[in-house]
Amino acid sequence: MLLPARLSPKQSTILKGALFILSLGPVAVLSVNAFTDNLGANPVEYLTRATGTWTLVFLCITLGITPVRRLTGWNWLTLTRRMFGLFAFFYVCLHFTTYIWFDQYFDVQSIIKDVIKRPFITIGFAAFLLLIPLAITSNSYLTRKLGAKRWQNLHRATYLVCILGVIHYWWLVKRDLTQPIIYGSIVLAFLSARLLLRGRKPKVRPRPVATAREPA
Amino acid sequence: MLIKKSADILPSEITPRRVYEGRREFVRQLGRIALLAGAQALPFAAAHAQSGQKIPGLKKSAFSTTEKQTPYKDITTYNNYYEFGTDKADPAQTAGKLKTRPWTVSVEGAVAKPRTYGIDDLMKLGAMEERVYRLRCVEGWSMVIPWAGFSLSDLIKEVQPTGNAKFVEFVTLADPAQMPGVRQQILHWPYVEGLRMDEAMNPLTLLTFGLYGEVLPNQSGAPVRVVVPWKYGFKSGKSLVKIRFTEQMPKTAWSLANASEYGFYSNVNPKVDHPRWSQATERRIGEGGIFAQKRATLMFNGYGDQVAQMYAGMDLRRNF
């Protein structure tokens, strides 16, 4: 393996910092383009699409952390999972805000009608609601308070959120399903990987000797 | 937060909007001058209309709306033209390769005088008018577009439909060599649209060759398209190669793709929702940024006076 299984505290701080800044990239670009009126002919549609897409991207990344860690032995990936999950929540909040503010302009009646009547909005809204308790219980205090087992059970809702997210995209597309199929395949692949890896116990590694391993 | 702060430059220092928006036009003009100069140097250069070339002698039309027109840039960079890709930005990038000369349109079927028209002959068939129409897309957005063309009825009268002509079918170009989108089976190619005979004869139905006083850019359906302003945009076929008069209702592209969502009529109707989204409101493109609000959609896109009588007694909920 080119990358080590564990990182030093300093390395992990640098890694997390870099990923944090990288994850803010999309919102930075969107903000600049919104200020300079560079979001194309239909800026609201663009914002809605972009924030929705980035939500899906971060959901997929979060979902992929565990299977990729198990397959590669890069245990340090776990350190990034909470951050990516919270970025998914951050982008879905922007997505939701774009919808209620710029798309619907706080027309409560119209929003309620939309959520009830349009299956793709119902599904998307449900996925958003499901993410809220996960975001709230992501901090160390509540994680400890809930206990590992209960916390893990609750956070398995992520699987459902990812599936709902893909269906939300799938149902809104007019004809060309290429994009939803791509995200659907990624989610499916990560969920199957989890199922396949479930039975197997993670390899126990001799702790301090993880420095100079031969390429696998 | 997206709060715009007031600019601290004098209004007089700002480049006038028309000049600013015309910066690409200026460059295009330069290109055209160069092209023209080049063309004159070639003794055998064909004298035919190019995308962006002025259409002379446009008359004003009583059917035109006085609403604020959507900027040229928005009209020509936000297109649903799946033959050139399914993203709205695709056609502006990939349609440039389309060859619009030579081009013929075959008019056939239940007519006394079938004929294949060369595009330049077809353009001379009627008196060109500028028609500023509202365009409402089935997706919930709208534009105000100054088209150039003449009523399709001018052509229909010329070819003399027989008593069997109940519908008109519009067949559009499907050339995988020039149109990357056609290489994928996104829709059933070629894209076919159709109208009932009385709809085709309605003076509002425009055989369209131009936009903003110029020959159509490729992404907007060059060299010839129809525009049916009281119907959702997809009813208005682009880059026509065949106009066929039939007894049977044509099998149109979007109904073939999804009959429960897209009917043959597809009249703009705020009271009949698309199964997946509301049609009660629309977003006017080019009308402010992200803070602009949507507007109410009008029955028949506001053309009820001219077209409502054609649908008298019809259940528009069933015939969507």
Coordinates of C-alpha atoms in Angstrom, one line a residue:
Chain A
M1 CA 0.0 0.0 0.0
L2 CA 1.2 3.5 -0.9
L3 CA -0.7 5.1 2.0
P4 CA -0.1 4.1 5.6
A5 CA -2.9 2.5 7.7
R6 CA -2.5 5.0 10.4
L7 CA -1.6 8.7 10.5
S8 CA 0.3 10.6 13.1
P9 CA -1.8 13.2 15.0
K10 CA -0.2 16.0 13.0
Q11 CA -0.8 14.2 9.7
S12 CA -4.5 13.7 10.6
T13 CA -4.9 17.4 11.5
I14 CA -3.4 18.4 8.2
L15 CA -5.6 15.9 6.3
K16 CA -8.8 17.0 8.0
G17 CA -8.0 20.6 7.4
A18 CA -7.3 20.1 3.7
L19 CA -10.5 18.1 3.2
F20 CA -12.5 20.7 5.1
I21 CA -11.3 23.5 2.8
L22 CA -11.8 21.3 -0.3
S23 CA -15.3 20.5 0.8
L24 CA -16.1 24.2 1.0
G25 CA -15.0 24.6 -2.6
P26 CA -18.4 24.1 -4.2
V27 CA -20.2 26.6 -2.0
A28 CA -17.4 29.1 -2.6
V29 CA -17.7 28.8 -6.3
L30 CA -21.5 29.0 -6.2
S31 CA -21.4 32.1 -4.0
V32 CA -19.0 33.9 -6.3
N33 CA -21.1 33.0 -9.3
A34 CA -24.3 34.1 -7.6
F35 CA -22.7 37.5 -6.7
T36 CA -21.5 38.1 -10.2
D37 CA -24.7 36.9 -11.8
N38 CA -22.9 34.0 -13.5
L39 CA -25.3 31.1 -12.8
G40 CA -26.7 31.0 -16.3
A41 CA -30.1 31.8 -17.7
N42 CA -32.0 30.1 -14.8
P43 CA -30.0 30.8 -11.7
V44 CA -32.5 29.3 -9.3
E45 CA -32.6 26.1 -11.2
Y46 CA -28.8 26.1 -11.3
L47 CA -28.5 26.6 -7.5
T48 CA -31.1 23.9 -6.8
R49 CA -29.3 21.4 -9.1
A50 CA -25.8 22.2 -7.8
T51 CA -26.6 22.0 -4.1
G52 CA -28.6 18.8 -4.7
T53 CA -25.8 17.2 -6.6
W54 CA -23.2 18.2 -4.0
T55 CA -25.5 16.7 -1.3
L56 CA -25.5 13.4 -3.2
V57 CA -21.7 13.5 -3.7
F58 CA -21.1 14.0 0.0
L59 CA -23.6 11.3 0.9
C60 CA -21.8 8.9 -1.5
I61 CA -18.4 9.8 0.0
T62 CA -19.7 9.2 3.5
L63 CA -21.3 5.9 2.5
G64 CA -18.0 4.8 0.9
I65 CA -15.7 5.5 3.8
T66 CA -16.2 2.2 5.6
P67 CA -16.1 -0.2 2.7
V68 CA -13.1 1.6 1.2
R69 CA -11.3 1.5 4.6
R70 CA -12.0 -2.2 5.0
L71 CA -10.7 -2.9 1.5
T72 CA -7.6 -0.8 1.7
G73 CA -6.7 -0.9 5.3
W74 CA -6.6 2.9 5.5
N75 CA -8.0 3.1 8.9
W76 CA -7.5 6.9 9.1
L77 CA -10.4 7.3 6.7
T78 CA -12.7 6.9 9.7
L79 CA -11.4 10.3 11.0
T80 CA -13.0 12.0 7.9
R81 CA -16.4 10.3 8.0
R82 CA -18.2 12.6 10.4
M83 CA -17.0 15.7 8.5
F84 CA -18.2 14.4 5.2
G85 CA -21.5 13.4 6.7
L86 CA -21.9 16.9 8.1
F87 CA -21.0 18.4 4.7
A88 CA -23.8 16.3 3.2
F89 CA -26.1 17.9 5.8
F90 CA -24.7 21.4 5.0
Y91 CA -25.3 21.1 1.3
V92 CA -28.8 19.6 1.8
C93 CA -29.6 22.6 4.0
L94 CA -28.5 24.9 1.2
H95 CA -30.6 22.8 -1.2
F96 CA -33.6 23.1 1.1
T97 CA -33.1 26.8 1.6
T98 CA -32.9 27.4 -2.2
Y99 CA -36.2 25.5 -2.6
I100 CA -38.2 27.3 0.1
W101 CA -36.7 30.7 -0.5
F102 CA -35.7 31.2 -4.1
D103 CA -37.9 28.6 -5.7
Q104 CA -41.1 28.9 -3.6
Y105 CA -40.5 32.3 -2.1
F106 CA -41.8 31.2 1.3
D107 CA -45.2 30.4 -0.1
V108 CA -46.1 28.0 2.7
Q109 CA -49.3 26.8 1.1
S110 CA -47.5 26.0 -2.2
I111 CA -44.7 24.2 -0.3
I112 CA -47.1 22.1 1.7
K113 CA -49.0 21.2 -1.5
D114 CA -45.7 20.4 -3.3
V115 CA -44.5 18.1 -0.4
I116 CA -47.8 16.2 -0.3
K117 CA -48.6 16.0 -4.0
R118 CA -45.2 15.5 -5.7
P119 CA -43.7 12.2 -4.9
F120 CA -40.1 13.3 -5.7
I121 CA -40.4 16.3 -3.3
T122 CA -42.1 14.0 -0.6
I123 CA -39.1 11.7 -0.9
G124 CA -36.5 14.4 -0.8
F125 CA -38.2 16.1 2.1
A126 CA -38.3 12.8 4.0
A127 CA -34.6 12.3 3.4
F128 CA -33.9 15.8 4.7
L129 CA -35.9 15.2 7.9
L130 CA -34.1 11.9 8.4
L131 CA -30.7 13.6 8.2
I132 CA -31.5 16.1 11.0
P133 CA -31.2 13.7 14.0
L134 CA -28.1 12.2 12.5
A135 CA -26.5 15.7 12.3
I136 CA -27.6 16.5 15.8
T137 CA -26.2 13.3 17.3
S138 CA -22.9 13.5 15.4
N139 CA -21.0 15.3 18.1
S140 CA -18.8 13.4 20.6
Y141 CA -21.0 14.3 23.6
L142 CA -24.2 12.8 22.2
T143 CA -22.3 9.9 20.6
R144 CA -21.1 8.9 24.1
K145 CA -24.5 9.6 25.7
L146 CA -26.3 7.4 23.2
G147 CA -23.8 4.5 23.5
A148 CA -22.0 2.8 20.6
K149 CA -24.8 0.4 19.8
R150 CA -27.7 2.8 19.8
W151 CA -25.7 5.5 18.0
Q152 CA -24.7 3.0 15.3
N153 CA -28.3 1.8 14.8
L154 CA -29.5 5.4 14.5
H155 CA -26.8 6.3 12.0
R156 CA -27.6 3.3 9.8
A157 CA -30.4 5.6 8.6
T158 CA -27.7 7.0 6.3
Y159 CA -28.3 4.0 4.0
L160 CA -32.0 4.9 3.7
V161 CA -31.2 8.6 3.2
C162 CA -28.8 7.7 0.3
I163 CA -31.4 5.5 -1.4
L164 CA -34.1 8.2 -0.9
G165 CA -31.7 10.8 -2.3
V166 CA -31.2 8.8 -5.5
I167 CA -35.0 8.1 -5.9
H168 CA -35.6 11.9 -5.4
Y169 CA -33.2 12.6 -8.3
W170 CA -34.5 9.7 -10.4
W171 CA -38.1 10.9 -10.2
L172 CA -37.5 14.5 -11.1
V173 CA -35.6 13.8 -14.3
K174 CA -37.6 14.3 -17.5
R175 CA -35.9 11.8 -19.7
D176 CA -32.1 11.4 -19.5
L177 CA -31.5 9.1 -16.5
T178 CA -27.7 9.1 -16.9
Q179 CA -26.9 11.1 -13.8
P180 CA -29.3 9.3 -11.4
I181 CA -28.1 6.0 -12.7
I182 CA -24.5 7.0 -11.9
Y183 CA -25.3 8.0 -8.3
G184 CA -27.6 5.0 -8.0
S185 CA -24.8 2.6 -9.0
I186 CA -22.4 4.2 -6.6
V187 CA -24.9 3.9 -3.7
L188 CA -25.7 0.3 -4.7
A189 CA -22.0 -0.6 -5.0
F190 CA -21.2 0.7 -1.5
L191 CA -24.3 -0.8 0.1
S192 CA -23.4 -4.2 -1.4
A193 CA -19.8 -3.9 -0.4
R194 CA -21.0 -3.3 3.2
L195 CA -23.3 -6.4 3.0
L196 CA -20.4 -8.5 1.6
L197 CA -17.9 -7.3 4.2
R198 CA -20.4 -7.6 7.1
G199 CA -19.7 -11.3 7.9
R200 CA -15.9 -10.8 7.7
K201 CA -14.1 -9.5 10.8
P202 CA -11.7 -6.7 10.1
K203 CA -8.2 -7.9 10.0
V204 CA -6.4 -7.4 13.3
R205 CA -3.2 -5.6 12.7
P206 CA -0.2 -5.6 14.9
R207 CA -0.3 -2.1 16.2
P208 CA 3.1 -0.5 16.2
V209 CA 4.6 -2.4 13.3
A210 CA 2.4 -0.8 10.7
T211 CA 5.3 1.4 9.4
A212 CA 7.1 -0.6 6.7
R213 CA 4.7 -2.9 5.0
E214 CA 5.3 -4.6 1.7
P215 CA 2.9 -3.7 -1.1
A216 CA 0.0 -6.0 -1.1
Chain B
M1 CA -25.8 35.9 2.5
L2 CA -26.4 37.2 -1.0
I3 CA -27.1 40.9 -0.3
K4 CA -25.9 43.1 -3.0
K5 CA -24.3 46.3 -1.8
S6 CA -24.9 49.5 -3.7
A7 CA -22.3 50.3 -6.3
D8 CA -20.1 53.3 -5.6
I9 CA -19.6 54.3 -9.2
L10 CA -21.6 56.9 -11.1
P11 CA -24.3 55.6 -13.4
S12 CA -22.6 57.6 -16.2
E13 CA -19.5 55.6 -15.8
I14 CA -21.2 52.3 -16.4
T15 CA -21.1 50.9 -19.9
P16 CA -24.6 51.1 -21.3
R17 CA -26.3 47.7 -21.1
R18 CA -26.9 47.4 -24.9
V19 CA -23.2 48.1 -25.6
Y20 CA -22.1 45.7 -22.9
E21 CA -24.5 43.0 -24.0
G22 CA -23.4 43.7 -27.5
R23 CA -19.7 43.0 -26.9
R24 CA -20.0 39.5 -28.4
E25 CA -22.1 40.9 -31.2
F26 CA -19.4 43.4 -31.9
V27 CA -16.9 40.6 -32.3
R28 CA -19.3 38.7 -34.4
Q29 CA -19.8 41.7 -36.6
L30 CA -16.0 41.9 -37.1
G31 CA -16.1 38.2 -38.1
R32 CA -18.9 38.8 -40.5
I33 CA -17.2 41.7 -42.1
A34 CA -14.2 39.5 -42.6
L35 CA -16.4 36.7 -43.9
L36 CA -18.2 39.1 -46.3
A37 CA -14.9 40.5 -47.6
G38 CA -13.7 36.9 -48.1
A39 CA -16.9 35.9 -49.8
Q40 CA -16.7 38.8 -52.2
A41 CA -13.2 37.7 -53.2
L42 CA -14.6 34.3 -54.1
P43 CA -16.5 34.6 -57.4
F44 CA -18.6 31.5 -56.9
A45 CA -19.5 32.1 -53.2
A46 CA -23.1 31.3 -52.7
A47 CA -25.3 34.1 -51.5
H48 CA -27.3 32.5 -48.8
A49 CA -28.4 33.2 -45.3
Q50 CA -26.0 32.4 -42.4
S51 CA -26.8 32.2 -38.8
G52 CA -26.8 35.7 -37.3
Q53 CA -27.3 37.4 -40.6
K54 CA -30.0 40.1 -40.7
I55 CA -33.4 39.2 -42.2
P56 CA -34.4 42.2 -44.3
G57 CA -37.9 43.8 -44.5
L58 CA -39.4 42.3 -41.3
K59 CA -42.9 43.7 -40.7
K60 CA -44.4 44.3 -37.3
S61 CA -47.2 42.0 -36.2
A62 CA -50.4 42.7 -34.2
F63 CA -49.8 39.3 -32.5
S64 CA -46.7 40.6 -30.8
T65 CA -46.6 41.1 -27.0
T66 CA -45.0 44.3 -25.6
E67 CA -43.5 42.4 -22.6
K68 CA -39.8 42.8 -21.9
Q69 CA -37.9 40.5 -24.3
T70 CA -35.6 37.8 -23.0
P71 CA -31.9 38.6 -23.7
Y72 CA -30.5 37.0 -26.8
K73 CA -27.8 35.4 -24.7
D74 CA -30.3 33.6 -22.5
I75 CA -32.4 32.5 -25.5
T76 CA -29.4 31.0 -27.2
T77 CA -27.6 29.4 -24.2
Y78 CA -30.6 27.8 -22.4
N79 CA -32.0 25.3 -24.9
N80 CA -33.9 22.0 -24.8
Y81 CA -32.7 20.4 -28.0
Y82 CA -31.9 16.8 -27.1
E83 CA -30.3 16.0 -30.5
F84 CA -27.5 18.2 -29.3
G85 CA -27.4 16.9 -25.8
T86 CA -29.7 16.8 -22.8
D87 CA -28.1 19.6 -20.8
K88 CA -29.5 23.0 -21.6
A89 CA -26.0 24.4 -22.1
D90 CA -25.2 21.6 -24.6
P91 CA -26.9 22.8 -27.8
A92 CA -25.0 26.2 -27.8
Q93 CA -21.8 24.3 -27.6
T94 CA -22.4 21.4 -30.0
A95 CA -24.9 22.8 -32.6
G96 CA -22.3 24.9 -34.4
K97 CA -21.3 22.0 -36.7
L98 CA -24.8 21.7 -38.1
K99 CA -24.8 22.4 -41.8
T100 CA -28.0 24.4 -42.7
R101 CA -27.1 24.9 -46.4
P102 CA -28.0 23.2 -48.6
W103 CA -31.3 22.2 -46.9
T104 CA -34.6 21.0 -48.2
V105 CA -38.0 20.6 -46.6
S106 CA -40.2 18.0 -48.2
V107 CA -43.9 18.8 -48.0
E108 CA -45.9 15.6 -48.7
G109 CA -48.8 13.4 -47.8
A110 CA -52.5 14.3 -48.3
V111 CA -51.8 17.4 -50.5
A112 CA -52.7 18.2 -54.1
K113 CA -49.2 19.8 -54.7
P114 CA -46.5 18.0 -52.8
R115 CA -43.1 19.6 -53.2
T116 CA -39.6 19.7 -51.9
Y117 CA -38.6 23.2 -51.1
G118 CA -35.0 24.5 -51.0
I119 CA -34.7 26.5 -47.8
D120 CA -34.0 29.8 -49.6
D121 CA -37.2 29.3 -51.7
L122 CA -39.2 28.5 -48.7
M123 CA -38.1 31.7 -47.0
K124 CA -39.6 33.7 -49.9
L125 CA -42.9 32.0 -49.7
G126 CA -44.5 34.4 -47.3
A127 CA -44.1 37.9 -46.0
M128 CA -41.7 37.8 -43.1
E129 CA -42.9 39.3 -39.8
E130 CA -41.4 39.8 -36.4
R131 CA -43.6 38.1 -33.9
V132 CA -42.8 38.6 -30.2
Y133 CA -44.3 35.5 -28.5
R134 CA -44.3 34.2 -25.0
L135 CA -42.7 30.7 -24.9
R136 CA -43.7 28.5 -22.0
C137 CA -41.7 25.3 -21.4
V138 CA -43.4 22.3 -19.9
E139 CA -40.6 22.4 -17.2
G140 CA -42.0 25.6 -15.7
W141 CA -40.0 28.4 -17.2
S142 CA -40.8 30.9 -19.9
M143 CA -39.2 33.5 -22.2
V144 CA -40.4 36.3 -24.5
I145 CA -38.9 35.8 -27.9
P146 CA -38.9 38.0 -31.0
W147 CA -39.2 35.4 -33.7
A148 CA -39.1 36.1 -37.5
G149 CA -41.2 34.1 -39.9
F150 CA -44.7 33.9 -41.5
S151 CA -47.8 31.9 -40.7
L152 CA -47.6 28.2 -41.5
S153 CA -50.9 28.6 -43.2
D154 CA -49.2 30.5 -46.0
L155 CA -47.3 27.3 -46.9
I156 CA -50.3 25.0 -46.3
K157 CA -52.4 27.0 -48.7
E158 CA -49.7 26.7 -51.3
V159 CA -49.6 22.9 -51.2
Q160 CA -53.4 22.5 -51.1
P161 CA -54.3 19.8 -48.5
T162 CA -56.9 17.2 -49.6
G163 CA -60.0 16.3 -47.6
N164 CA -58.0 13.5 -46.0
A165 CA -55.6 15.9 -44.3
K166 CA -56.6 15.9 -40.7
F167 CA -53.2 16.4 -39.0
V168 CA -49.8 17.8 -39.9
E169 CA -46.7 15.9 -38.9
F170 CA -43.4 17.7 -38.5
V171 CA -40.3 15.6 -38.9
T172 CA -37.1 17.0 -37.7
L173 CA -33.5 16.2 -38.7
A174 CA -31.8 13.3 -37.0
D175 CA -28.3 13.0 -38.2
P176 CA -25.9 11.2 -35.8
A177 CA -22.9 12.6 -37.8
Q178 CA -23.9 16.2 -36.9
M179 CA -26.0 15.7 -33.8
P180 CA -24.2 13.9 -30.9
G181 CA -27.4 13.5 -28.9
V182 CA -28.9 11.3 -31.6
R183 CA -26.3 8.6 -31.0
Q184 CA -28.1 7.8 -27.7
Q185 CA -31.7 6.6 -27.6
I186 CA -32.9 9.3 -25.3
L187 CA -36.0 9.8 -27.4
H188 CA -37.3 8.1 -30.5
W189 CA -35.5 9.7 -33.4
P190 CA -36.3 11.5 -35.5
Y191 CA -38.1 13.9 -33.2
V192 CA -41.6 14.1 -34.6
E193 CA -44.3 16.6 -33.6
G194 CA -47.7 17.3 -34.9
L195 CA -50.8 19.5 -34.9
R196 CA -54.4 19.2 -35.8
M197 CA -55.2 20.8 -39.1
D198 CA -57.1 23.7 -37.6
E199 CA -54.2 24.3 -35.2
A200 CA -51.7 24.3 -38.0
M201 CA -53.9 26.7 -39.9
N202 CA -54.3 29.1 -37.0
P203 CA -52.5 32.4 -37.9
L204 CA -50.5 32.2 -34.7
T205 CA -48.7 29.1 -35.8
L206 CA -45.4 30.5 -37.1
L207 CA -43.1 28.9 -39.7
T208 CA -39.9 30.4 -38.2
F209 CA -36.6 31.3 -39.7
G210 CA -35.2 34.0 -37.4
L211 CA -34.7 35.4 -34.0
Y212 CA -34.0 39.0 -32.9
G213 CA -34.2 40.0 -36.6
E214 CA -31.4 37.6 -37.6
V215 CA -31.3 34.1 -39.1
L216 CA -31.8 31.5 -36.4
P217 CA -28.7 30.2 -34.6
N218 CA -28.4 26.5 -34.9
Q219 CA -29.3 25.8 -31.3
S220 CA -32.6 27.5 -31.7
G221 CA -33.7 25.3 -34.6
A222 CA -32.0 26.6 -37.8
P223 CA -32.7 26.8 -40.6
V224 CA -36.5 26.4 -40.1
R225 CA -38.8 25.5 -37.2
V226 CA -42.4 25.9 -36.1
V227 CA -43.4 28.0 -33.1
V228 CA -46.8 27.2 -31.6
P229 CA -47.0 29.8 -28.8
W230 CA -50.1 28.5 -26.9
K231 CA -48.6 25.1 -26.4
Y232 CA -45.6 23.9 -24.4
G233 CA -42.3 24.5 -26.1
F234 CA -41.7 20.9 -27.1
K235 CA -44.6 21.0 -29.5
S236 CA -42.5 23.4 -31.6
G237 CA -40.3 21.2 -33.7
K238 CA -36.8 22.4 -34.8
S239 CA -34.7 22.0 -37.9
L240 CA -37.6 20.6 -40.0
V241 CA -36.9 18.3 -42.9
K242 CA -40.4 17.0 -43.6
I243 CA -43.9 18.3 -43.2
R244 CA -46.5 15.6 -43.8
F245 CA -50.3 15.8 -44.0
T246 CA -52.0 12.8 -42.5
E247 CA -55.3 11.3 -41.7
Q248 CA -54.1 9.7 -38.4
M249 CA -52.9 11.6 -35.4
P250 CA -49.1 11.7 -35.5
K251 CA -47.1 9.7 -33.0
T252 CA -45.2 12.5 -31.3
A253 CA -41.8 12.1 -29.6
W254 CA -42.7 13.0 -26.1
S255 CA -46.0 11.0 -26.1
L256 CA -44.0 8.0 -27.4
A257 CA -41.5 8.5 -24.5
N258 CA -44.2 8.9 -21.8
A259 CA -47.8 9.0 -22.8
S260 CA -49.1 9.6 -19.3
E261 CA -47.1 12.8 -18.9
Y262 CA -47.1 14.3 -22.4
G263 CA -50.3 14.3 -24.5
F264 CA -50.7 15.2 -28.1
Y265 CA -52.3 18.6 -27.4
S266 CA -50.1 19.9 -24.6
N267 CA -51.8 23.2 -24.5
V268 CA -50.4 25.5 -21.8
N269 CA -52.9 25.1 -19.0
P270 CA -52.2 26.3 -15.4
K271 CA -55.1 24.1 -14.1
V272 CA -53.8 20.8 -15.5
D273 CA -50.5 19.9 -13.7
H274 CA -47.8 17.7 -15.0
P275 CA -48.0 14.5 -13.0
R276 CA -44.8 15.4 -11.2
W277 CA -44.9 19.2 -10.9
S278 CA -47.3 22.1 -10.9
Q279 CA -48.0 24.1 -14.0
A280 CA -49.7 27.0 -12.1
T281 CA -46.6 29.2 -12.2
E282 CA -43.6 29.8 -14.3
R283 CA -40.1 31.4 -13.9
R284 CA -39.5 34.1 -16.5
I285 CA -35.9 33.7 -17.7
G286 CA -33.8 36.8 -17.6
E287 CA -36.1 38.5 -15.2
G288 CA -33.8 39.4 -12.3
G289 CA -31.4 37.0 -10.5
I290 CA -32.2 34.5 -7.8
F291 CA -34.5 36.8 -5.9
A292 CA -37.0 37.1 -8.8
Q293 CA -40.4 35.6 -8.0
K294 CA -42.3 33.2 -10.3
R295 CA -45.4 34.5 -12.1
A296 CA -48.8 33.0 -12.8
T297 CA -49.1 30.9 -15.9
L298 CA -51.9 32.0 -18.2
M299 CA -54.4 29.7 -19.9
F300 CA -53.2 28.9 -23.4
N301 CA -50.2 31.0 -22.5
G302 CA -52.3 34.1 -22.8
Y303 CA -53.4 33.3 -26.4
G304 CA -57.0 32.2 -25.4
D305 CA -58.6 34.9 -27.6
Q306 CA -57.0 33.4 -30.7
V307 CA -57.2 29.7 -29.9
A308 CA -59.7 28.9 -27.2
Q309 CA -62.6 28.3 -29.7
M310 CA -60.7 25.4 -31.3
Y311 CA -61.1 23.5 -28.1
A312 CA -64.7 24.4 -27.3
G313 CA -66.5 21.4 -25.7
M314 CA -63.2 19.4 -25.3
D315 CA -62.2 18.1 -21.9
L316 CA -58.8 19.6 -21.6
R317 CA -58.0 17.5 -18.5
R318 CA -58.4 14.3 -20.5
N319 CA -56.9 15.8 -23.7
F320 CA -53.8 17.2 -22.1

